[in-house]
PDB file of C-alpha atoms in Angstrom:
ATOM      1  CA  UNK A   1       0.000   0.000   0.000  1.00 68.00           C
ATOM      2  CA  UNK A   2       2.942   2.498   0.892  1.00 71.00           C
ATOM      3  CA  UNK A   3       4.412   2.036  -2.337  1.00 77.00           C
ATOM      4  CA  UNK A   4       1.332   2.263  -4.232  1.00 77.00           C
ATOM      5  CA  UNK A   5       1.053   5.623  -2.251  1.00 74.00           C
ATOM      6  CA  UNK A   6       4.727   6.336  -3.139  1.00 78.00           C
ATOM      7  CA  UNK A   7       4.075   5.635  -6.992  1.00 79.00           C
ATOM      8  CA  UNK A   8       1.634   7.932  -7.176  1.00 79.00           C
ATOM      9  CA  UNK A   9       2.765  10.470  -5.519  1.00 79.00           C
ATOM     10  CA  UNK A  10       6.141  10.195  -7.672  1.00 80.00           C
ATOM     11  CA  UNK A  11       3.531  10.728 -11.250  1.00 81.00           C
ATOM     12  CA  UNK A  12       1.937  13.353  -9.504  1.00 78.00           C
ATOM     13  CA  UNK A  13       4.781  15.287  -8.969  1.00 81.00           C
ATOM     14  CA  UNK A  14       6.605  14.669 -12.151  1.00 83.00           C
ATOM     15  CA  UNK A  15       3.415  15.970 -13.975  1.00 79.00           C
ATOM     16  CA  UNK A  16       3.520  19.351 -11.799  1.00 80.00           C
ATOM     17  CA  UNK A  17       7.573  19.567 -12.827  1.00 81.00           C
ATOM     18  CA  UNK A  18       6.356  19.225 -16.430  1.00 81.00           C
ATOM     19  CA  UNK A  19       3.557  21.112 -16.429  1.00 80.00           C
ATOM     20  CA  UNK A  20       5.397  23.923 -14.995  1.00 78.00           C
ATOM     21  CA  UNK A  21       8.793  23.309 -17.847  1.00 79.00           C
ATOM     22  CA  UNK A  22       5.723  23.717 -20.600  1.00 81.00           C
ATOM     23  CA  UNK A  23       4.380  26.953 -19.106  1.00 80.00           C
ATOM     24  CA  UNK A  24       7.997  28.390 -18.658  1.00 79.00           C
ATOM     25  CA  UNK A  25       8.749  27.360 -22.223  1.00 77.00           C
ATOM     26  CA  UNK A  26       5.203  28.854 -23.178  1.00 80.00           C
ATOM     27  CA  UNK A  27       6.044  31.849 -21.586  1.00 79.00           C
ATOM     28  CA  UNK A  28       9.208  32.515 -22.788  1.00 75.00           C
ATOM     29  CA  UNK A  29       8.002  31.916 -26.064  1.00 75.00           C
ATOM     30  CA  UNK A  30       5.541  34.326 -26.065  1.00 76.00           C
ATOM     31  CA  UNK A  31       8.201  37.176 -24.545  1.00 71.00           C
ATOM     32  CA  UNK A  32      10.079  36.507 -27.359  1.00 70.00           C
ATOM     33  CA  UNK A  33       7.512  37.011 -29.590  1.00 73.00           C
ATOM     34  CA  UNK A  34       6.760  40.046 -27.899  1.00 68.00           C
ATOM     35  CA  UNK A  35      10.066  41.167 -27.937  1.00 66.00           C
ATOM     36  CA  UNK A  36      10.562  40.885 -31.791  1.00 67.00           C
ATOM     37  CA  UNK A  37       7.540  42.351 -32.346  1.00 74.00           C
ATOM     38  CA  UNK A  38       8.713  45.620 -30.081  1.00 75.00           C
ATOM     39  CA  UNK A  39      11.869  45.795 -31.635  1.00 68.00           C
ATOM     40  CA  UNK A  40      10.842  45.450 -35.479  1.00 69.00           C
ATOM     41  CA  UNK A  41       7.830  47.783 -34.053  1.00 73.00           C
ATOM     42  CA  UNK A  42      10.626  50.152 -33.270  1.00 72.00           C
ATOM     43  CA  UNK A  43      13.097  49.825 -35.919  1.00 70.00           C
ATOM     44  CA  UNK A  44       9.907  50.615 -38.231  1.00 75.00           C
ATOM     45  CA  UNK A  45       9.466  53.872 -36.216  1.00 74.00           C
ATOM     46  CA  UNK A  46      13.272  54.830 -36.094  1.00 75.00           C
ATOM     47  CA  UNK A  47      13.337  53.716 -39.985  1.00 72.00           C
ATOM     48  CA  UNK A  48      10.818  55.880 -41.082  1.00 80.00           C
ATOM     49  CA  UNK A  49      11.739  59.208 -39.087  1.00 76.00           C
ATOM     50  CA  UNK A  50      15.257  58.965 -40.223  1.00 76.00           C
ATOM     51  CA  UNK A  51      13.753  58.973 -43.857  1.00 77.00           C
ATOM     52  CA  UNK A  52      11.435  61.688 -43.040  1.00 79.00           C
ATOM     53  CA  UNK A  53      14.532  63.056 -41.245  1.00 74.00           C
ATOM     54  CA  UNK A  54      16.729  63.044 -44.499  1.00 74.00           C
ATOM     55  CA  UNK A  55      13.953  64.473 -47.184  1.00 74.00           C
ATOM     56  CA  UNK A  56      12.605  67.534 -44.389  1.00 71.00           C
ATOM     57  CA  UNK A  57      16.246  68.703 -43.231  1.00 74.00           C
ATOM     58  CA  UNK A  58      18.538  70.560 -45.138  1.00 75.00           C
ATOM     59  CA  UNK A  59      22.305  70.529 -44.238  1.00 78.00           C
ATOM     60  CA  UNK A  60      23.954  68.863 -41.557  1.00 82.00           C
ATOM     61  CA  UNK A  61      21.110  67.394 -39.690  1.00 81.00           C
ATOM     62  CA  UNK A  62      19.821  65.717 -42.808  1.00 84.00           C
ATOM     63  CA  UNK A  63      23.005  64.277 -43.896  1.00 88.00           C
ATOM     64  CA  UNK A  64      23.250  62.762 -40.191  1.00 88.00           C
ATOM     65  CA  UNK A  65      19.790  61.260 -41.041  1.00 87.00           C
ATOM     66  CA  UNK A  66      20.938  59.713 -44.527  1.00 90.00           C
ATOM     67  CA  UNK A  67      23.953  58.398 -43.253  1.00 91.00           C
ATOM     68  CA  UNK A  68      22.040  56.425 -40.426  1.00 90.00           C
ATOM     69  CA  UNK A  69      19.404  55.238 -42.690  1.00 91.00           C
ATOM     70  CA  UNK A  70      21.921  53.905 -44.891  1.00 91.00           C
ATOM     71  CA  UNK A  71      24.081  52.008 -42.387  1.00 92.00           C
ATOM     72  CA  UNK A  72      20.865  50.514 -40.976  1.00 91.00           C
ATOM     73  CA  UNK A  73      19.772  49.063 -43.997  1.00 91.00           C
ATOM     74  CA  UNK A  74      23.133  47.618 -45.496  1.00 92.00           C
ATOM     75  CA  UNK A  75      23.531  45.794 -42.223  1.00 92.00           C
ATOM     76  CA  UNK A  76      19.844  44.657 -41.396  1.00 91.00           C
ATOM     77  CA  UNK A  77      20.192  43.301 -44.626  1.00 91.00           C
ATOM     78  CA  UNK A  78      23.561  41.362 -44.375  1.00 92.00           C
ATOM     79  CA  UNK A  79      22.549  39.983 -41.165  1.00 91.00           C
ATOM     80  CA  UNK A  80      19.461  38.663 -42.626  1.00 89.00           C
ATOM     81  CA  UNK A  81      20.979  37.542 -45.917  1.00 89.00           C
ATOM     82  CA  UNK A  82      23.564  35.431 -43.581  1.00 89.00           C
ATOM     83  CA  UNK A  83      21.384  33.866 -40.828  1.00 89.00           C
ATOM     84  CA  UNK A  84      19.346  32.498 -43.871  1.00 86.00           C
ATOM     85  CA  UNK A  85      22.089  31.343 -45.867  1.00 84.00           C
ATOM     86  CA  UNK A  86      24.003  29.362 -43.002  1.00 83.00           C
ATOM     87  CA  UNK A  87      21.133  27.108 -42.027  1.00 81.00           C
ATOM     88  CA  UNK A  88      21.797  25.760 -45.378  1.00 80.00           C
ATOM     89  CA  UNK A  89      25.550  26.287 -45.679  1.00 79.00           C
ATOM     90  CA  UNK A  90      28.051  25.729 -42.810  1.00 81.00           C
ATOM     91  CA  UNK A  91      30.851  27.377 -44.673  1.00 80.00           C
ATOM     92  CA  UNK A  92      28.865  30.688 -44.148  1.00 84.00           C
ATOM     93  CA  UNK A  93      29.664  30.548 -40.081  1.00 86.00           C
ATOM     94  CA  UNK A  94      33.381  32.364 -40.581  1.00 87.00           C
ATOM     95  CA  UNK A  95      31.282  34.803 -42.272  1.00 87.00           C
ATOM     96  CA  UNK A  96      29.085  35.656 -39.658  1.00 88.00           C
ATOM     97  CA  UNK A  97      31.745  35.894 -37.162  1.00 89.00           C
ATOM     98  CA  UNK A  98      33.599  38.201 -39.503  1.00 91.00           C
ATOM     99  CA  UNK A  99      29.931  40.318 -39.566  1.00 92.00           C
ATOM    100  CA  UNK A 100      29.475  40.178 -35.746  1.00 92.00           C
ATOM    101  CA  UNK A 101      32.499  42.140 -35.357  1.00 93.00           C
ATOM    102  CA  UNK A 102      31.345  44.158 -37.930  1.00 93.00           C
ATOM    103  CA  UNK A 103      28.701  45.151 -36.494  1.00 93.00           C
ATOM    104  CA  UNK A 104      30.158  46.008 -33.520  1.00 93.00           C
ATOM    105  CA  UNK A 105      31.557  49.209 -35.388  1.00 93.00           C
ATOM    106  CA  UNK A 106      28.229  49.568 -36.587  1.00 92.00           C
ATOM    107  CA  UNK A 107      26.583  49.977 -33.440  1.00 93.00           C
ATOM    108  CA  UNK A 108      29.186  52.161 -32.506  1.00 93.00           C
ATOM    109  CA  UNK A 109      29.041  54.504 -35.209  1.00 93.00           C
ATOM    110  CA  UNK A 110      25.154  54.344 -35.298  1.00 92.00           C
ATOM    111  CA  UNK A 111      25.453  55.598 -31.821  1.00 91.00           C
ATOM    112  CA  UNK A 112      27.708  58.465 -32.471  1.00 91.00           C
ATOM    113  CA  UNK A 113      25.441  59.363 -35.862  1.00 90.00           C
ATOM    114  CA  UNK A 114      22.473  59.542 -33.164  1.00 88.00           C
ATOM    115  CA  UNK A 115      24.214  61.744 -30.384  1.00 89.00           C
ATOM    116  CA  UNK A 116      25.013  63.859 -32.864  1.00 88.00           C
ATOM    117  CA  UNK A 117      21.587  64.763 -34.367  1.00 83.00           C
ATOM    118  CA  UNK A 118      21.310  67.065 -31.457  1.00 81.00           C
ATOM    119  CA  UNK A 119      24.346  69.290 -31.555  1.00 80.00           C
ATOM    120  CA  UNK A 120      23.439  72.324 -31.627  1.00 81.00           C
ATOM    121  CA  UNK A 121      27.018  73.659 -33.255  1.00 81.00           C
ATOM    122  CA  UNK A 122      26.707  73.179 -36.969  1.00 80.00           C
ATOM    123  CA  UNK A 123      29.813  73.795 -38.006  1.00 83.00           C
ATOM    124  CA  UNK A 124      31.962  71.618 -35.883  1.00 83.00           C
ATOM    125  CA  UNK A 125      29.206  69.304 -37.215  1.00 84.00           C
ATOM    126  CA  UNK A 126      29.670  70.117 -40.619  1.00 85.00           C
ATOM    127  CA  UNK A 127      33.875  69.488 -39.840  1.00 86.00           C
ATOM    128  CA  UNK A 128      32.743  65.874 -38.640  1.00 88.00           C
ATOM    129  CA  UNK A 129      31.088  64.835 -41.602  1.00 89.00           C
ATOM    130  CA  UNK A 130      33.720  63.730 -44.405  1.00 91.00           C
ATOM    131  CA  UNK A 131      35.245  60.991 -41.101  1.00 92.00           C
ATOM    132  CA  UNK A 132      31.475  60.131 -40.576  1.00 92.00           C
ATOM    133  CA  UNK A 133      30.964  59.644 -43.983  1.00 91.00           C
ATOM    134  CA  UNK A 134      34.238  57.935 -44.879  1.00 93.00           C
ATOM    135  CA  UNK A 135      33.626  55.485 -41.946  1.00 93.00           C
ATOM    136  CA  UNK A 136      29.840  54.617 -42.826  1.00 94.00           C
ATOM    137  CA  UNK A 137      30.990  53.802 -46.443  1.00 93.00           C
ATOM    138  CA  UNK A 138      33.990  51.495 -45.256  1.00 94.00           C
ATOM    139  CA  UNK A 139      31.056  49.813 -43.301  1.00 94.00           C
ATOM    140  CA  UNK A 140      28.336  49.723 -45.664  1.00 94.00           C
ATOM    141  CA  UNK A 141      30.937  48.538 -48.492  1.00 94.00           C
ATOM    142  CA  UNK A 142      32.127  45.569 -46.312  1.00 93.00           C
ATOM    143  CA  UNK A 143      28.468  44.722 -45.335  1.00 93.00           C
ATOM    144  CA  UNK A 144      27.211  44.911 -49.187  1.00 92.00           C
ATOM    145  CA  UNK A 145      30.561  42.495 -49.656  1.00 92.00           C
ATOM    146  CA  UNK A 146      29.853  40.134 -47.359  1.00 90.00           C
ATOM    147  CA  UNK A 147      26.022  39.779 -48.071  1.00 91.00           C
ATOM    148  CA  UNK A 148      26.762  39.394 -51.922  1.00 91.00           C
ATOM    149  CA  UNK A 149      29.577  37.107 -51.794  1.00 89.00           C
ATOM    150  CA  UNK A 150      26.849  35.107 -49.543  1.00 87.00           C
ATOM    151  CA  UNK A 151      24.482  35.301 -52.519  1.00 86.00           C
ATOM    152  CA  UNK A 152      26.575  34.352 -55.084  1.00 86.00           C
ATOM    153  CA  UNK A 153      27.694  30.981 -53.037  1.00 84.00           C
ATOM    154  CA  UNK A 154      24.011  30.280 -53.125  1.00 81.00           C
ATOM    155  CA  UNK A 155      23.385  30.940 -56.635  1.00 82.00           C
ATOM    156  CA  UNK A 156      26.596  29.255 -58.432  1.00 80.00           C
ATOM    157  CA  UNK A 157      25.229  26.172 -55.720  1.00 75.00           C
ATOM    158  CA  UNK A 158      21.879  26.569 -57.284  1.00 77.00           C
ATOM    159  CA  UNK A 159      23.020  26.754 -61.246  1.00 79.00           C
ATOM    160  CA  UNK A 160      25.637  23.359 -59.885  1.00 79.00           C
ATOM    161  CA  UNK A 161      22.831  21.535 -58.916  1.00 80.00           C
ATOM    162  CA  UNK A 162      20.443  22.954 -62.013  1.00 84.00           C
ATOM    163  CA  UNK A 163      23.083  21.682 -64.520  1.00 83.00           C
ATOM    164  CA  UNK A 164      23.628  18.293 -62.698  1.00 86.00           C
ATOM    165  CA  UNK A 165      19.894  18.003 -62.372  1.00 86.00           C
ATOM    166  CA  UNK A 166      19.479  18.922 -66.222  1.00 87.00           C
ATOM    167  CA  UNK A 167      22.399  16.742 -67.472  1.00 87.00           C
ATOM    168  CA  UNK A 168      20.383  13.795 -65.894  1.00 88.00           C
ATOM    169  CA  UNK A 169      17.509  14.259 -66.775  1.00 88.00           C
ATOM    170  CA  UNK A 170      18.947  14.676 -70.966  1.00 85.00           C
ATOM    171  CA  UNK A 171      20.253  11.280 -70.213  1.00 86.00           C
ATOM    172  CA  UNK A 172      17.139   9.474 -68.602  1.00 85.00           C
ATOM    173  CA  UNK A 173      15.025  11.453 -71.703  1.00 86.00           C
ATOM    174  CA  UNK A 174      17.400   9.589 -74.378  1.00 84.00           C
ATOM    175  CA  UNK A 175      17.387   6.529 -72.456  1.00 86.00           C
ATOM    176  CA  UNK A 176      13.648   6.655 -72.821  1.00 85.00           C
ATOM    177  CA  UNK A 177      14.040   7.763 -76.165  1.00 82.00           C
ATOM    178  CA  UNK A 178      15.615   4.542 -76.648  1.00 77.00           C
ATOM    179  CA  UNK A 179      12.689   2.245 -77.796  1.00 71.00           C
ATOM    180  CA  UNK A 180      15.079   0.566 -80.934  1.00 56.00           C
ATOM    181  CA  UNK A 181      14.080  -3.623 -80.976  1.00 50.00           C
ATOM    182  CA  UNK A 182      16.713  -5.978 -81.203  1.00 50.00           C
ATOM    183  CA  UNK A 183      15.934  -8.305 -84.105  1.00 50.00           C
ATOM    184  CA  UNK A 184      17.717 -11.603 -84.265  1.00 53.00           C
ATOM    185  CA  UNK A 185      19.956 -12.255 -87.299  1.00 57.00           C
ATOM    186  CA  UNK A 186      18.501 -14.680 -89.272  1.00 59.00           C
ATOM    187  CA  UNK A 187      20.416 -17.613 -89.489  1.00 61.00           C
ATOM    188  CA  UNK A 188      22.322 -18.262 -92.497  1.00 62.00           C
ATOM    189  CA  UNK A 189      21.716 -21.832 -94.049  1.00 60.00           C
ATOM    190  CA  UNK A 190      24.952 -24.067 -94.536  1.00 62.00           C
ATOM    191  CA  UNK A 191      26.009 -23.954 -97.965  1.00 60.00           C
ATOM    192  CA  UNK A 192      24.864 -26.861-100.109  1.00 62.00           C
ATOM    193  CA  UNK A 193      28.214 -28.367-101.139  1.00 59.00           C
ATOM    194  CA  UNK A 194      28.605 -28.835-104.774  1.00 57.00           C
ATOM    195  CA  UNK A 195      28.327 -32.110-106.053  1.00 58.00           C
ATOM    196  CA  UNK A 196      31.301 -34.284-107.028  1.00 54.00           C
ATOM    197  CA  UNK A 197      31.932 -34.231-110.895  1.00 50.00           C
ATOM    198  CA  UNK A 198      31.994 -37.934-111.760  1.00 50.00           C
ATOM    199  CA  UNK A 199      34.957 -39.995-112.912  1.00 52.00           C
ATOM    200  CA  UNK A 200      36.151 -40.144-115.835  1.00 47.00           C
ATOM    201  CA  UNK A 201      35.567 -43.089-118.436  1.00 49.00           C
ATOM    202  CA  UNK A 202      37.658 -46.234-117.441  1.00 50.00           C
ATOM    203  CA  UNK A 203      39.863 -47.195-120.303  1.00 46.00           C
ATOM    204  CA  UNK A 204      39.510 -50.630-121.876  1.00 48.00           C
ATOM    205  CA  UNK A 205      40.529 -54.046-119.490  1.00 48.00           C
ATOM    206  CA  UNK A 206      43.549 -55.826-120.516  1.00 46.00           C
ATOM    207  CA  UNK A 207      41.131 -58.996-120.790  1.00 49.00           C
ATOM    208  CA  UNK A 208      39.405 -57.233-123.639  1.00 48.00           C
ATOM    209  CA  UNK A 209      36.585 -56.274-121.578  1.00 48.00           C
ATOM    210  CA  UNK A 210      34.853 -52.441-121.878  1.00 45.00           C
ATOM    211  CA  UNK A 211      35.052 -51.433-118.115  1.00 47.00           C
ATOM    212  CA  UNK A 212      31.742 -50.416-116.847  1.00 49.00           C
ATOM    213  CA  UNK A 213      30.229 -47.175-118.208  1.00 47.00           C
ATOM    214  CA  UNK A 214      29.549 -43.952-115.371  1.00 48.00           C
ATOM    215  CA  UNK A 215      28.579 -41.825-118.539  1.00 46.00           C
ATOM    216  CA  UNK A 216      24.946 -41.923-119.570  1.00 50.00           C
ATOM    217  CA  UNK A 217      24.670 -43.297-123.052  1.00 51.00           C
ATOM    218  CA  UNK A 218      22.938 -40.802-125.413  1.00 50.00           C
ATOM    219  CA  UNK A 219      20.416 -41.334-127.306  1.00 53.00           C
ATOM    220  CA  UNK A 220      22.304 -42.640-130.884  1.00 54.00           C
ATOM    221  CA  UNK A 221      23.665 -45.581-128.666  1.00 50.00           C
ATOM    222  CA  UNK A 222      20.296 -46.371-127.330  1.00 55.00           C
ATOM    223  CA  UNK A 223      18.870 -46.411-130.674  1.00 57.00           C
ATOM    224  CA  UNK A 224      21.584 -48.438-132.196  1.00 54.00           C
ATOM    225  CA  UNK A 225      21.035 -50.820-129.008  1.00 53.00           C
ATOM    226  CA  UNK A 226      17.225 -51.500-130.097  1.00 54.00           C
ATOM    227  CA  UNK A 227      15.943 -54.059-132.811  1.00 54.00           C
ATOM    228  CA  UNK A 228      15.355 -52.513-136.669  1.00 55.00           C
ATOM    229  CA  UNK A 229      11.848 -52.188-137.076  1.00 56.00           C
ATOM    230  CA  UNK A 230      10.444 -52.242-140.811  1.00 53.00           C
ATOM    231  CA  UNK A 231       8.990 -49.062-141.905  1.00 48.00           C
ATOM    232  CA  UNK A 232       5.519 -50.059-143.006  1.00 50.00           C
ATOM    233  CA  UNK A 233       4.014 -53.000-141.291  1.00 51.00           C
ATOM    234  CA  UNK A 234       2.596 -55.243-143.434  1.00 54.00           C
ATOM    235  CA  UNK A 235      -1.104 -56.453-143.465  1.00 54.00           C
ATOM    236  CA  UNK A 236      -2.590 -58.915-141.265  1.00 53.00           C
ATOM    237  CA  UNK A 237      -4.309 -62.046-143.437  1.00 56.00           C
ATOM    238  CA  UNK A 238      -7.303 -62.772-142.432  1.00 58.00           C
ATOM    239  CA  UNK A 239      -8.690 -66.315-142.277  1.00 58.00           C
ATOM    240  CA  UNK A 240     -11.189 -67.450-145.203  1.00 57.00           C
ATOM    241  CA  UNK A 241     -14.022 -69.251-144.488  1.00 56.00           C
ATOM    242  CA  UNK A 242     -15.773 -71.563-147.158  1.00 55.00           C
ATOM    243  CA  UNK A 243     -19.036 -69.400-147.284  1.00 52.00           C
ATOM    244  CA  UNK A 244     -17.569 -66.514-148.713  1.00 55.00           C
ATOM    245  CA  UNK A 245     -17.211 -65.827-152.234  1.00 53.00           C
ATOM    246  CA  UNK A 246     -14.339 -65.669-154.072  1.00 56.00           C
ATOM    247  CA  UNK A 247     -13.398 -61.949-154.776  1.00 55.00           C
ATOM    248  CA  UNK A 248     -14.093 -61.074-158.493  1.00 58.00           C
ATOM    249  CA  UNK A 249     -10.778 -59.991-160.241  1.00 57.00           C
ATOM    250  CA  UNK A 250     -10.889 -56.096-161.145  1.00 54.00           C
ATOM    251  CA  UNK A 251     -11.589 -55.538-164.574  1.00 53.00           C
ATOM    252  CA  UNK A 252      -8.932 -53.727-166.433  1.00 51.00           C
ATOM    253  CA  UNK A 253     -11.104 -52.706-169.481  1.00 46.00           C
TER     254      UNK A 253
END
């Protein structure tokens, strides 16, 4: 009974543990959520006041504004370009290390762009602006390399695998294609071999005798072989009998 008790007690509190890791998990989820939502929320908002920002103010303050927008962009878009593209390629992880401390002089200058929206001295401003502008392009050059070196890799994978994929698929379409029957050669018949000429006639025996003949005789021999036959055959005589008369001579007068 006590470890029946014990047992149950043991599922019951594992399910509370559990429950509880799910609702953490759930929770933190959710924050997270939140939290991207804020931030893109407010990256939105900063986005479009800096544009507003560079288009409404003239001088200084609006070059500030440009350069900011433009930092912003080339390295939202790197960063995106290469958390996408290492899921798929590992190679791509050097590269993100190499932007992570890239964008550490990002944030940096993007801070210093932002403090100095607010000076109120424009022309130590305006003296600041060539270094600001030199170091946002070094920035924004080595973002826009990174991100399209990234690109490339993808594509020249992509046209590999197109090609390969093509190249196979020509051969399984010819193989296909391939629909030629095999007809079995007709076997030849042997060749009738040509009969033996016969021998030669035999030349008399010394006995006197004609050795036998192989030749066929032709048809004078066979003809001097048979019995002469008279040319006209001459009438059968009939038997007389004494009732019939005598046959009157012919008379000649």
């Amino acid at each position: 009974m006590e470890a029946a008790v014990a047992v149950v007690a043991l599922l019951f509190l594992l399910f509370v543990v559990l429950g509880v890791y799910a609702t953490v998990k759930v929770i933190g989820a959710a924050k997270r959520g939140v939290d991207r939502t804020i931030t893109q929320a407010r990256r939105t908002v900063e986005d479009t006041t800096l544009r507003a920002k560079s288009y409404a103010q003239l001088g200084p303050a609006g070059e500030l504004a440009q350069l900011r927008l433009k930092l912003r962009t080339s390295m939202r878009s790197t960063q995106d370009a290469l958390h996408a593209g290492v899921a798929e390629d590992e190679s791509l992880k050097e590269s993100l290390g190499l932007f992570e401390r890239l964008s550490a002089h990002g944030h940096e200058l993007d801070a210093e762009l932002k403090r100095l929206e607010s000076e109120p001295d424009r022309a130590t401003l305006a003296g600041r602006l060539p270094d600001l502008r030199e170091r946002t392009d070094q920035i924004t050059q080595a973002a826009d390399s990174l991100r399209w070196a990234a690109r490339d890799r993808a594509t020249r994978f992509a046209n590999d695998d197109l090609d390969s994929l093509r190249t196979q698929i020509d051969v399984e379409a010819g193989a296909l294609r391939h629909w030629t029957t095999t007809t079995e050669p007709t076997p030849t018949p042997p060749a009738t071999p040509a009969p033996a000429p016969p021998p030669w006639p035999e030349a008399p025996a010394a006995d006197g005798t004609a050795a036998q003949q192989t030749w066929p005789d032709s048809p004078d021999a066979r003809r001097a072989a048979e019995p002469t036959r008279p040319a006209i055959t001459p009438p059968v005589q009939q038997p007389v009998y004494p009732w019939q008369k005598k046959p009157r001579p012919e008379s000649t007068t």
